[in-house]
GROMACS .gro file of C-alpha atoms in nm:
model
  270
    1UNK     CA    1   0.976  -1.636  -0.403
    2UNK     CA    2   0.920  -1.363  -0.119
    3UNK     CA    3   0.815  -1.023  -0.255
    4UNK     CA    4   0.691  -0.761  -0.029
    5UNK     CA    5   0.473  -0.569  -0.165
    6UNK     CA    6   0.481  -0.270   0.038
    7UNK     CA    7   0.747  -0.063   0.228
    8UNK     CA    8   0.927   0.238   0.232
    9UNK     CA    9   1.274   0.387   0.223
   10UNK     CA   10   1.327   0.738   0.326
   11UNK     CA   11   1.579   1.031   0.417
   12UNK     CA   12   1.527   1.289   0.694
   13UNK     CA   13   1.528   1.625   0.566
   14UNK     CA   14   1.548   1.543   0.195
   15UNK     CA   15   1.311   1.480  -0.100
   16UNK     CA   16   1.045   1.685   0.062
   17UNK     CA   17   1.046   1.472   0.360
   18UNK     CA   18   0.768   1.558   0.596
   19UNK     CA   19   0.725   1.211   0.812
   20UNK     CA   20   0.752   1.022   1.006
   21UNK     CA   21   0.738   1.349   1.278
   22UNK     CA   22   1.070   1.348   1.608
   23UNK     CA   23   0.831   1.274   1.839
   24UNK     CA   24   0.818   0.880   1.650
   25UNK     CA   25   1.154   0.750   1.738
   26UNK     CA   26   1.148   0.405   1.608
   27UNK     CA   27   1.146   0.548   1.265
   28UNK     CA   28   1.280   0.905   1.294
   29UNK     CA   29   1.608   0.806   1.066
   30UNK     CA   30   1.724   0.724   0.760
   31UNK     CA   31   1.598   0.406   0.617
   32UNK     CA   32   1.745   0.216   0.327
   33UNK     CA   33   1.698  -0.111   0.108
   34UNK     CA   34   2.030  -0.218   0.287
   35UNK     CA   35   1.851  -0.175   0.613
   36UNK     CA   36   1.541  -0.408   0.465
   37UNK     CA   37   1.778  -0.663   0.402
   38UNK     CA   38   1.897  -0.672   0.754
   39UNK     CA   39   1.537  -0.679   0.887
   40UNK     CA   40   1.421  -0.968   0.702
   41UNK     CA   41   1.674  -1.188   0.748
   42UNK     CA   42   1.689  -1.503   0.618
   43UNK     CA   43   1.369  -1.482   0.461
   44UNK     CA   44   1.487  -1.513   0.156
   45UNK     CA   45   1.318  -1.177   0.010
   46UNK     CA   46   1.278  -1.161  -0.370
   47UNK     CA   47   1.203  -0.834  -0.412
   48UNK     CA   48   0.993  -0.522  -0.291
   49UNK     CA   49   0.783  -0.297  -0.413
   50UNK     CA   50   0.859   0.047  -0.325
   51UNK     CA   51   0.587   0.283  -0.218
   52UNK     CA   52   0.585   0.679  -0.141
   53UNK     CA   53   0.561   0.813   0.192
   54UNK     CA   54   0.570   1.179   0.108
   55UNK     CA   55   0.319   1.330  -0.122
   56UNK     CA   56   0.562   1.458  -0.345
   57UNK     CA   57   0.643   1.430  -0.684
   58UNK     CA   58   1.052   1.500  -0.546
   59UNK     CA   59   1.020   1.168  -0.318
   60UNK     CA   60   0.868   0.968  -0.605
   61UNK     CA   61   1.143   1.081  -0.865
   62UNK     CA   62   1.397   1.000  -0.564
   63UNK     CA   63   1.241   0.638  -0.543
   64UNK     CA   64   1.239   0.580  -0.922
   65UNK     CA   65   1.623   0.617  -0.958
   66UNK     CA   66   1.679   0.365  -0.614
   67UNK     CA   67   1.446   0.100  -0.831
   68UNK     CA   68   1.700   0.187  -1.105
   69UNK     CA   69   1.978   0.124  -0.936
   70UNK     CA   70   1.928  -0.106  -0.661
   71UNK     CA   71   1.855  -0.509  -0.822
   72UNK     CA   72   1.610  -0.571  -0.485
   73UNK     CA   73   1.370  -0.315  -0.616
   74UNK     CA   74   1.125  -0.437  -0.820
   75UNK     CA   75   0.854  -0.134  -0.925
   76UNK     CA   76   0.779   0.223  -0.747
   77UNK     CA   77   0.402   0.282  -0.648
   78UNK     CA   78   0.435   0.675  -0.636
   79UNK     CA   79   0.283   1.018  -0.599
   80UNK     CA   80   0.119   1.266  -0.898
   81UNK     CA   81  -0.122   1.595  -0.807
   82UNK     CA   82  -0.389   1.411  -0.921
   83UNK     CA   83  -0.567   1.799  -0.901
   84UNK     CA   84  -0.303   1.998  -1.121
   85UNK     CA   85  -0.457   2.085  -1.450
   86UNK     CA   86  -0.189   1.903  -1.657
   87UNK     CA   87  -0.223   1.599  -1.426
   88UNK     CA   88  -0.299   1.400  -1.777
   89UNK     CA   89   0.057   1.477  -1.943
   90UNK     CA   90   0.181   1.466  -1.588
   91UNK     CA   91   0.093   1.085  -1.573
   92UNK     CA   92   0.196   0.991  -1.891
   93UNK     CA   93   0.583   1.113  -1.857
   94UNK     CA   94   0.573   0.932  -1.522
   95UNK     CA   95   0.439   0.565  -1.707
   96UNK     CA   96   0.674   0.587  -1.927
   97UNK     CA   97   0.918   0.530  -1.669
   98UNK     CA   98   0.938   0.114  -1.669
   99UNK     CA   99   0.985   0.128  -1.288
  100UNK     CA  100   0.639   0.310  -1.197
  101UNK     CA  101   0.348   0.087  -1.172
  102UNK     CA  102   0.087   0.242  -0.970
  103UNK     CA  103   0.010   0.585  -0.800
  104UNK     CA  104  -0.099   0.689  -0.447
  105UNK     CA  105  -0.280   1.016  -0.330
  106UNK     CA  106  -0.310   0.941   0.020
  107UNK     CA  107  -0.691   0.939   0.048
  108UNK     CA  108  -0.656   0.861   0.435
  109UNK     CA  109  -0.618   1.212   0.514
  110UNK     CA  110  -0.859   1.381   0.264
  111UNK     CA  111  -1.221   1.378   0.274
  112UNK     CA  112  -1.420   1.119   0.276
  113UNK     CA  113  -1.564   1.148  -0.107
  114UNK     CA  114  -1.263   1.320  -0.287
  115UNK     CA  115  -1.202   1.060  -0.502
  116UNK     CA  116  -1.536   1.107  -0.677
  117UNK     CA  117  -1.450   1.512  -0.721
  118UNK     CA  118  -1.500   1.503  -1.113
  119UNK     CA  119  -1.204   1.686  -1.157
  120UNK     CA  120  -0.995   1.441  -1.144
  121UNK     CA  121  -1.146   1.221  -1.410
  122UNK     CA  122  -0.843   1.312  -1.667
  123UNK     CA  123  -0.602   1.196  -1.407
  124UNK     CA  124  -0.742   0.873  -1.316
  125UNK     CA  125  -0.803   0.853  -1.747
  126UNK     CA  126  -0.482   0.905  -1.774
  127UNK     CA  127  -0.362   0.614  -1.520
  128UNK     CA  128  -0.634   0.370  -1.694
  129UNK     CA  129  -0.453   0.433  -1.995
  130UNK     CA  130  -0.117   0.414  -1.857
  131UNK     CA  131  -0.212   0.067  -1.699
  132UNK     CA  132  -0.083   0.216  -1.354
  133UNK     CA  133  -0.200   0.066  -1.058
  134UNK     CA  134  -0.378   0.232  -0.800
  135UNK     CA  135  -0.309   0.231  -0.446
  136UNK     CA  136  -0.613   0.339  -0.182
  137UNK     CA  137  -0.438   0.431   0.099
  138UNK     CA  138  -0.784   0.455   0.270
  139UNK     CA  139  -0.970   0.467   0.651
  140UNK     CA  140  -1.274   0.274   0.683
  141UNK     CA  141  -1.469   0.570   0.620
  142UNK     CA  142  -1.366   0.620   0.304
  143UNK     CA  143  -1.476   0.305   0.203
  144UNK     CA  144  -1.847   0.326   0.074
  145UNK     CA  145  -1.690   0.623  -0.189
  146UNK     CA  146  -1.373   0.367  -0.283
  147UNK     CA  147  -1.677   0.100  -0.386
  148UNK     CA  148  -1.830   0.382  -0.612
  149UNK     CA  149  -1.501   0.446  -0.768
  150UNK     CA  150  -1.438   0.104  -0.847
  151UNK     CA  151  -1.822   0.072  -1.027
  152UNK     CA  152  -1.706   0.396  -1.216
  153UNK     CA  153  -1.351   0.338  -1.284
  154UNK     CA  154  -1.410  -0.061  -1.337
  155UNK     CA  155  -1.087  -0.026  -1.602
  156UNK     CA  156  -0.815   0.126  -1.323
  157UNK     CA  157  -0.664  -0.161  -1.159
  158UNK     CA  158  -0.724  -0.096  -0.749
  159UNK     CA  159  -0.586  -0.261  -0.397
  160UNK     CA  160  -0.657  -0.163  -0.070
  161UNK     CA  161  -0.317  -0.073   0.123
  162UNK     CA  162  -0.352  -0.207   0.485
  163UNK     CA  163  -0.689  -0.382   0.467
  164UNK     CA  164  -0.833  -0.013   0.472
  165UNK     CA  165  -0.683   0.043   0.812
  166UNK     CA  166  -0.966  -0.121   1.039
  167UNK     CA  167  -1.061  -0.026   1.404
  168UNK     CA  168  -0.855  -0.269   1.584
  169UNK     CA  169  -0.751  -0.083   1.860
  170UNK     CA  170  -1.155  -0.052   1.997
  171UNK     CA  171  -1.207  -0.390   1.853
  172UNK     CA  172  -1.483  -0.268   1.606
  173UNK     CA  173  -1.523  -0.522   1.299
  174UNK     CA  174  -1.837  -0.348   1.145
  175UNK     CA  175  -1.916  -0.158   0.947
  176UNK     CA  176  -1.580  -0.195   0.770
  177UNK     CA  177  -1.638  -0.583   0.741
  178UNK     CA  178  -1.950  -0.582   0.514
  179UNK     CA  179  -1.814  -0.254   0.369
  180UNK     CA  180  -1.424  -0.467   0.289
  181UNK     CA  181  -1.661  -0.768   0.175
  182UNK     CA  182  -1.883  -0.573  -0.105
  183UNK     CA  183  -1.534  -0.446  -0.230
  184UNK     CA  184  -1.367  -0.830  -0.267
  185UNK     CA  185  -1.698  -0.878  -0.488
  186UNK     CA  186  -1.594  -0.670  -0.704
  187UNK     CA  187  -1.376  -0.867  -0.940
  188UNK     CA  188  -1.044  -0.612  -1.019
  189UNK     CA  189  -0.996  -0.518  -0.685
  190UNK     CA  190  -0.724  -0.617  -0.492
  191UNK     CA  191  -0.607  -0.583  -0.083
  192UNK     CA  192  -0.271  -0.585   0.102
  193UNK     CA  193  -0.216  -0.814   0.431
  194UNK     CA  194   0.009  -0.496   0.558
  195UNK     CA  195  -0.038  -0.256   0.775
  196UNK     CA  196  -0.255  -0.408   1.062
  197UNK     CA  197  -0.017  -0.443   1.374
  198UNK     CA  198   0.015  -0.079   1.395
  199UNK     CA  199  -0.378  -0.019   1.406
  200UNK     CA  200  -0.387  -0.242   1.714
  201UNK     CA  201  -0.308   0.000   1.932
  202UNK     CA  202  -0.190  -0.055   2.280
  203UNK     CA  203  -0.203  -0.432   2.207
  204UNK     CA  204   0.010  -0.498   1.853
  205UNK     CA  205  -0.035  -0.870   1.868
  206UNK     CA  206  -0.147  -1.161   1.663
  207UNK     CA  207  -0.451  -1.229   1.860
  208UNK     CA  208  -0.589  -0.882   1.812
  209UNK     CA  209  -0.554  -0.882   1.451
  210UNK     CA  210  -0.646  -1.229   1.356
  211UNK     CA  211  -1.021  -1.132   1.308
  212UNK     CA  212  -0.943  -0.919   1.051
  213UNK     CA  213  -0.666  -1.073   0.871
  214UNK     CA  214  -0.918  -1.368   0.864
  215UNK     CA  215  -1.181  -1.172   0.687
  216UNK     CA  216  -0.948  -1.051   0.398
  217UNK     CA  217  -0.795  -1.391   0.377
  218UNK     CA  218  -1.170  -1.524   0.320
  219UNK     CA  219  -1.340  -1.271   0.116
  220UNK     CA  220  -0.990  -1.188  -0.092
  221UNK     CA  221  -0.867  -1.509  -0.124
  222UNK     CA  222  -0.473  -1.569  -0.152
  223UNK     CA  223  -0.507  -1.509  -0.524
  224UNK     CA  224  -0.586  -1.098  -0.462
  225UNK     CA  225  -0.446  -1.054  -0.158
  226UNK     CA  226  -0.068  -0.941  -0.126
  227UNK     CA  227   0.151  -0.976   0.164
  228UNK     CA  228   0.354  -0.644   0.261
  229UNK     CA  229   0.537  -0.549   0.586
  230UNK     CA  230   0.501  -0.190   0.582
  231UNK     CA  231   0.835  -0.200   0.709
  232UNK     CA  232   0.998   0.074   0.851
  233UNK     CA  233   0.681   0.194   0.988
  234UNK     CA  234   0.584  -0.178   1.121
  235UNK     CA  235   0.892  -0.122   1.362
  236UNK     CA  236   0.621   0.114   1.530
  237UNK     CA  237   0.483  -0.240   1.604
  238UNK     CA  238   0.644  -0.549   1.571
  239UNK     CA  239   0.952  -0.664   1.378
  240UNK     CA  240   0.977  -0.792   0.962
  241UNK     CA  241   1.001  -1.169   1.098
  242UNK     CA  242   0.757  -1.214   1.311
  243UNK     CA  243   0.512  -1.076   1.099
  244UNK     CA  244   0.600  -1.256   0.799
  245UNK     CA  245   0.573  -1.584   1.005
  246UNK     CA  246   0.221  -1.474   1.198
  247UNK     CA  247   0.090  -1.440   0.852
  248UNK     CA  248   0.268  -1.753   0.729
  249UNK     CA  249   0.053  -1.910   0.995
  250UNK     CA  250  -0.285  -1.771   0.864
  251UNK     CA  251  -0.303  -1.904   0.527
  252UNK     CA  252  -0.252  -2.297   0.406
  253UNK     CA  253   0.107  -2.390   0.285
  254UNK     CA  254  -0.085  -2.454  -0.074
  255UNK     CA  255  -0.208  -2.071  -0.093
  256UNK     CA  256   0.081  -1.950   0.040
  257UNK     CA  257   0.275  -1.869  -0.321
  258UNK     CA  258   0.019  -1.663  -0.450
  259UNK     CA  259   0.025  -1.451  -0.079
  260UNK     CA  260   0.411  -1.412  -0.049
  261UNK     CA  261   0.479  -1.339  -0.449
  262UNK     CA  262   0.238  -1.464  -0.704
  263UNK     CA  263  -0.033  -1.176  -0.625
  264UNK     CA  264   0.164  -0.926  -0.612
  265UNK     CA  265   0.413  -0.996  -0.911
  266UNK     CA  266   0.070  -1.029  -1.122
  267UNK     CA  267  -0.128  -0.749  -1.005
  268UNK     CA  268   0.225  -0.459  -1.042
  269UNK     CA  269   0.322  -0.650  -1.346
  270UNK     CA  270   0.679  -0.681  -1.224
   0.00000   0.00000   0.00000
């Protein structure tokens, strides 16, 4: 079993598309499942886990009728205004949707401690009671206000997209390593291996991002850590192979179930 647990599918121009921007060309088209097939090959991919990539409740609508229809999608991670006032009702007509199974606001670009804004507490109620997952699409700097959320919110189920999207490029480990390790303390909160070649900067390799894939695969263990490509926006990077295999390479055959599958079928219940 091969699930990915994070990538995207989007249309230029439609469902309130917004990026990726011209200027990236890798990724400045149309990308469909059928394209994800083609990219990974012959690794014999399960199933994915579809995640927004506009902040828009248009794209997310748009993504719940592809996991409808197409047999490779296995659950929708989407988009609600967490802010609106009837983000509570809001919520609850998207969970009852069986294909939805977690949320994401985009914290990366929003300030550092807007998760803890008390206004949302309905909305992030509401996903508690919904069982929705939620994705933390975070920076390092958000990360001392995602720990606080987690002690407040122990009941909302939580994983860190990306390994909170570390300072590879300059090579800086802390803070974000004592800051990633608190967080794997805390019992309900999970972390994707996703996301990292494309923080490396001028030097995507393996090398550079071993130190950090290391630390999640020590302080997360296989058994709450999920394996995602972040395909199309890894082509930025590196291609859906080699990454699955560098990160094959990383973890003992024995743990290597619960990476590629187990985690993430358990954590979206899919």
């Amino acid at each position: 079993m091969l699930i990915d647990a994070h990538c995207h599918v989007w249309r230029i121009g439609e469902n309130d598309h917004a990026w990726p921007t011209p200027d990236l060309t890798a990724i400045h088209r149309n990308f469909d499942l059928s394209d994800l097939a083609r990219a990974a090959g012959d690794a014999g991919l399960s199933g994915v886990v579809l995640v927004q990539s506009q902040p828009s409740a248009r794209d997310t609508e748009w993504l719940l009728s592809l996991a409808a229809a197409e047999p490779l999608a296995l659950g929708v991670v989407g988009w609600a205004d967490l802010t609106a006032p009837d983000a509570p009702e809001r919520i609850a007509a998207l969970a009852r949707d069986p294909w939805l199974k977690g949320l994401r606001p985009m914290l990366q670009d929003l300030a550092d401690d807007w998760i803890l804004d008390p206004r949302l507490d309905g909305a992030i109620a509401g996903m508690a009671e919904a069982d929705l997952a939620f994705d933390a699409l975070v920076r390092p700097r958000h990360l001392p206000s995602i720990l606080a959320f987690v002690r407040r919110w122990p009941a909302v189920r939580l994983v860190i997209d990306h390994g909170a999207k570390p300072l590879i490029a300059t090579g800086e480990l802390d803070p974000w390593r004592e800051q990633m390790a608190a967080l794997a303390a805390e019992p309900g909160v999970h972390c994707k291996l996703s996301g990292l070649l494309t923080e490396a900067g001028e030097t995507p390799t393996a090398e550079a991002v071993a130190p950090y894939a290391a630390h999640l695969i020590e302080t997360f263990a296989p058994d709450r850590l999920m394996w995602g490509s972040d395909w199309p926006v890894l082509n930025l990077a590196g291609d859906y192979g080699a990454w699955r295999a560098t990160c094959a390479a990383w973890v003992p055959p024995e743990r290597q179930a619960a990476l590629f599958g187990e985690t993430a079928r358990r954590f979206y219940r899919l």
